[in-house]
C-alpha positions as semicolon CSV with decimal commas, in nm:
position;residue;x (nm);y (nm);z (nm)
1;X;0,982;3,942;1,002
2;X;0,696;3,973;0,805
3;X;0,319;4,120;0,936
4;X;0,166;3,801;0,907
5;X;0,405;3,605;1,109
6;X;0,425;3,866;1,378
7;X;0,051;3,828;1,422
8;X;0,105;3,461;1,461
9;X;0,383;3,493;1,700
10;X;0,167;3,753;1,943
11;X;-0,145;3,642;1,849
12;X;-0,223;3,506;2,231
13;X;-0,108;3,829;2,372
14;X;-0,363;4,052;2,177
15;X;-0,697;4,158;2,311
16;X;-1,002;4,039;2,135
17;X;-1,060;4,377;1,993
18;X;-0,696;4,357;1,848
19;X;-0,741;4,014;1,713
20;X;-1,034;4,130;1,509
21;X;-0,826;4,424;1,379
22;X;-0,550;4,153;1,310
23;X;-0,787;3,915;1,109
24;X;-0,875;4,236;0,901
25;X;-0,525;4,282;0,809
26;X;-0,442;3,935;0,700
27;X;-0,747;3,914;0,486
28;X;-0,668;4,255;0,341
29;X;-0,266;4,274;0,281
30;X;-0,263;4,366;-0,067
31;X;-0,463;4,683;-0,049
32;X;-0,411;4,791;0,316
33;X;-0,132;5,062;0,226
34;X;-0,371;5,267;-0,003
35;X;-0,578;5,314;0,343
36;X;-0,541;5,569;0,631
37;X;-0,523;5,454;0,988
38;X;-0,895;5,594;1,025
39;X;-1,031;5,388;0,744
40;X;-0,849;5,068;0,826
41;X;-1,003;5,092;1,166
42;X;-1,316;5,111;0,990
43;X;-1,278;4,853;0,790
44;X;-1,197;4,604;1,080
45;X;-1,500;4,751;1,273
46;X;-1,260;4,881;1,571
47;X;-1,175;5,232;1,696
48;X;-0,839;5,382;1,583
49;X;-0,689;5,345;1,912
50;X;-0,758;4,991;1,915
51;X;-0,560;5,000;1,525
52;X;-0,274;5,156;1,707
53;X;-0,218;4,955;2,002
54;X;-0,215;4,661;1,766
55;X;0,092;4,821;1,546
56;X;0,253;4,889;1,863
57;X;0,199;4,545;1,999
58;X;0,345;4,398;1,689
59;X;0,673;4,606;1,689
60;X;0,598;4,883;1,472
61;X;0,621;5,220;1,575
62;X;0,338;5,385;1,379
63;X;0,117;5,327;1,051
64;X;0,366;5,489;0,836
65;X;0,615;5,195;0,907
66;X;0,328;4,942;0,871
67;X;0,254;5,102;0,526
68;X;0,590;5,067;0,426
69;X;0,576;4,681;0,501
70;X;0,261;4,631;0,323
71;X;0,355;4,782;0,029
72;X;0,600;4,497;0,015
73;X;0,346;4,190;0,028
74;X;0,088;4,092;-0,212
75;X;-0,240;3,945;-0,165
76;X;-0,261;3,640;0,030
77;X;-0,263;3,375;-0,232
78;X;-0,351;3,581;-0,557
79;X;-0,084;3,536;-0,795
80;X;0,108;3,855;-0,912
81;X;0,350;3,905;-1,190
82;X;0,715;3,970;-1,039
83;X;0,847;4,263;-1,221
84;X;1,182;4,199;-1,369
85;X;1,391;3,891;-1,322
86;X;1,325;3,719;-1,011
87;X;1,613;3,696;-0,764
88;X;1,643;3,306;-0,732
89;X;1,926;3,316;-0,470
90;X;1,697;3,531;-0,263
91;X;1,403;3,302;-0,318
92;X;1,617;3,022;-0,230
93;X;1,733;3,159;0,085
94;X;1,380;3,237;0,192
95;X;1,268;2,868;0,110
96;X;1,538;2,750;0,298
97;X;1,443;2,947;0,624
98;X;1,090;2,865;0,596
99;X;1,187;2,489;0,573
100;X;1,405;2,523;0,894
101;X;1,151;2,716;1,094
102;X;0,851;2,475;0,994
103;X;1,027;2,153;1,090
104;X;1,193;2,300;1,387
105;X;0,844;2,339;1,575
106;X;0,833;2,194;1,925
107;X;0,459;2,064;1,801
108;X;0,613;1,844;1,509
109;X;0,717;1,561;1,766
110;X;0,387;1,577;1,938
111;X;0,197;1,504;1,602
112;X;0,437;1,224;1,507
113;X;0,345;1,066;1,832
114;X;-0,027;1,097;1,760
115;X;0,000;1,006;1,413
116;X;0,160;0,656;1,515
117;X;-0,083;0,574;1,800
118;X;-0,409;0,682;1,663
119;X;-0,652;0,394;1,565
120;X;-0,706;0,561;1,239
121;X;-0,564;0,902;1,081
122;X;-0,778;1,092;0,848
123;X;-0,599;1,355;0,633
124;X;-0,819;1,638;0,529
125;X;-0,729;1,903;0,248
126;X;-0,918;2,100;-0,008
127;X;-0,804;2,321;-0,305
128;X;-0,417;2,394;-0,294
129;X;-0,417;2,203;0,033
130;X;-0,554;1,891;-0,139
131;X;-0,212;1,788;-0,316
132;X;-0,026;1,813;0,032
133;X;-0,288;1,621;0,208
134;X;-0,264;1,373;-0,076
135;X;0,115;1,312;-0,035
136;X;0,103;1,281;0,361
137;X;-0,195;1,027;0,308
138;X;0,003;0,824;0,071
139;X;0,338;0,878;0,306
140;X;0,201;0,758;0,634
141;X;-0,013;0,477;0,441
142;X;0,357;0,299;0,398
143;X;0,424;0,305;0,781
144;X;0,068;0,228;0,939
145;X;-0,280;0,122;0,820
146;X;-0,612;0,298;0,822
147;X;-0,536;0,612;0,696
148;X;-0,764;0,792;0,479
149;X;-0,792;1,078;0,263
150;X;-1,109;1,339;0,267
151;X;-1,276;1,455;0,065
152;X;-1,277;1,237;-0,196
153;X;-1,358;1,353;-0,564
154;X;-1,720;1,419;-0,545
155;X;-1,782;1,354;-0,205
156;X;-1,872;1,576;0,120
157;X;-1,696;1,544;0,486
158;X;-2,054;1,440;0,666
159;X;-1,966;1,039;0,593
160;X;-1,595;1,085;0,700
161;X;-1,711;1,284;1,031
162;X;-1,963;0,998;1,153
163;X;-1,730;0,733;1,201
164;X;-1,454;0,971;1,389
165;X;-1,448;0,904;1,774
166;X;-1,204;0,920;2,056
167;X;-0,859;0,758;1,978
168;X;-0,878;0,902;1,640
169;X;-0,641;1,183;1,463
170;X;-0,765;1,403;1,204
171;X;-0,503;1,616;1,039
172;X;-0,632;1,920;0,842
173;X;-0,439;2,117;0,571
174;X;-0,584;2,482;0,621
175;X;-0,339;2,677;0,333
176;X;-0,491;2,997;0,208
177;X;-0,791;3,073;0,054
178;X;-0,929;2,818;0,217
179;X;-1,308;2,721;0,121
180;X;-1,614;2,854;0,301
181;X;-1,704;2,671;0,604
182;X;-1,337;2,564;0,689
183;X;-1,367;2,663;1,058
184;X;-1,733;2,481;1,096
185;X;-1,542;2,199;0,977
186;X;-1,275;2,207;1,226
187;X;-1,524;2,252;1,515
188;X;-1,739;1,946;1,393
189;X;-1,418;1,724;1,376
190;X;-1,327;1,826;1,719
191;X;-1,692;1,766;1,845
192;X;-1,654;1,386;1,770
193;X;-1,385;1,352;2,026
194;X;-1,053;1,309;1,787
195;X;-0,774;1,478;1,823
196;X;-0,761;1,746;1,555
197;X;-0,447;1,907;1,399
198;X;-0,402;2,217;1,198
199;X;-0,124;2,279;0,914
200;X;-0,183;2,628;0,812
201;X;-0,009;2,939;0,702
202;X;-0,001;3,251;0,893
203;X;-0,347;3,367;0,806
204;X;-0,486;3,013;0,939
205;X;-0,415;3,160;1,340
206;X;-0,804;3,252;1,372
207;X;-0,865;2,838;1,335
208;X;-0,620;2,741;1,554
209;X;-0,818;2,729;1,884
210;X;-1,048;2,471;1,717
211;X;-0,766;2,231;1,697
212;X;-0,553;2,026;1,983
213;X;-0,230;2,116;1,793
214;X;-0,148;2,415;1,514
215;X;0,203;2,366;1,298
216;X;0,262;2,690;1,138
217;X;0,382;2,629;0,750
218;X;0,444;2,953;0,557
219;X;0,377;2,953;0,194
220;X;0,432;3,322;0,083
221;X;0,744;3,395;-0,105
222;X;0,944;3,609;-0,329
223;X;0,775;3,455;-0,649
224;X;0,426;3,528;-0,822
225;X;0,291;3,178;-0,666
226;X;0,256;3,048;-0,309
227;X;0,555;2,805;-0,256
228;X;0,478;2,479;-0,067
229;X;0,825;2,348;-0,008
230;X;0,803;2,383;0,380
231;X;0,454;2,189;0,357
232;X;0,632;1,898;0,165
233;X;0,931;1,923;0,374
234;X;0,692;1,886;0,681
235;X;0,529;1,602;0,534
236;X;0,840;1,398;0,463
237;X;0,937;1,488;0,862
238;X;0,617;1,377;0,997
239;X;0,602;1,022;0,791
240;X;0,984;0,954;0,884
241;X;0,915;1,032;1,221
242;X;0,597;0,807;1,249
243;X;0,794;0,530;1,087
244;X;1,062;0,552;1,334
245;X;0,809;0,528;1,604
246;X;0,669;0,269;1,469
247;X;0,995;0,067;1,457
248;X;0,974;-0,277;1,345
249;X;0,595;-0,301;1,250
250;X;0,648;-0,013;1,037
251;X;0,927;-0,137;0,865
252;X;0,767;-0,500;0,814
253;X;0,468;-0,267;0,641
254;X;0,704;-0,144;0,415
255;X;0,868;-0,435;0,294
256;X;0,526;-0,618;0,243
257;X;0,409;-0,303;0,016
258;X;0,724;-0,321;-0,192
259;X;0,644;-0,714;-0,261
260;X;0,313;-0,673;-0,343
261;X;0,449;-0,415;-0,638
262;X;0,700;-0,676;-0,724
263;X;0,396;-0,915;-0,779
264;X;0,181;-0,696;-0,949
265;X;0,480;-0,503;-1,138
266;X;0,286;-0,185;-1,066
267;X;0,650;0,055;-1,033
268;X;0,948;0,040;-1,235
269;X;1,262;-0,118;-1,105
């Protein structure tokens, strides 16, 4: 298990100082292997003893074991060229495991019910998260009405937050290299009374407390760029679940939309 996954798994068991140290590890995975343990502690602003306790809490014997592991990881979100010919078979295996782990989370069913029952659904995503958010909004809009995407090009979020209230759902995509102010937005969204769902890679654990539900979705693979295969599979599972949850009204909406496509000759047949 990668160190970022271990941090996500054990985050709730860590002390506040260990969480502070863990956050530093997640932010600097690429170059941590070049530091000594004392330097890592200084970088995180914690004691060396705290850093050592964190390593043990994560299942490592000592920092040497952590260093060996860190050397195998690249900077979160930063593309690095893969030396030699990529092992595509190993890549496919890891992708398969990531998809299975993501869609099998207990919280998925809870999110499906929320998205089906909410008065309004707002799907939010910036940067790399935006295409995933756009796809989810498109799929949900086939099954139910009043599904919004934010932010729209050239727009900010204040207007979107102004209309939110209890009974609404806000689903936020938060994959790594999130924009500054991401945490502030989550807190503002939660303050409206709407139910907030966060879908993020393991580095998003620091923002999980601001959401009612957090679904972990890994993006780091064996190739140079992040993979969103698990994220897109989760979108399909959520949309399918909502359509099933809504039953006949959802199916009737799909049929009505398809008939409109035909009348407007909008898609190929």
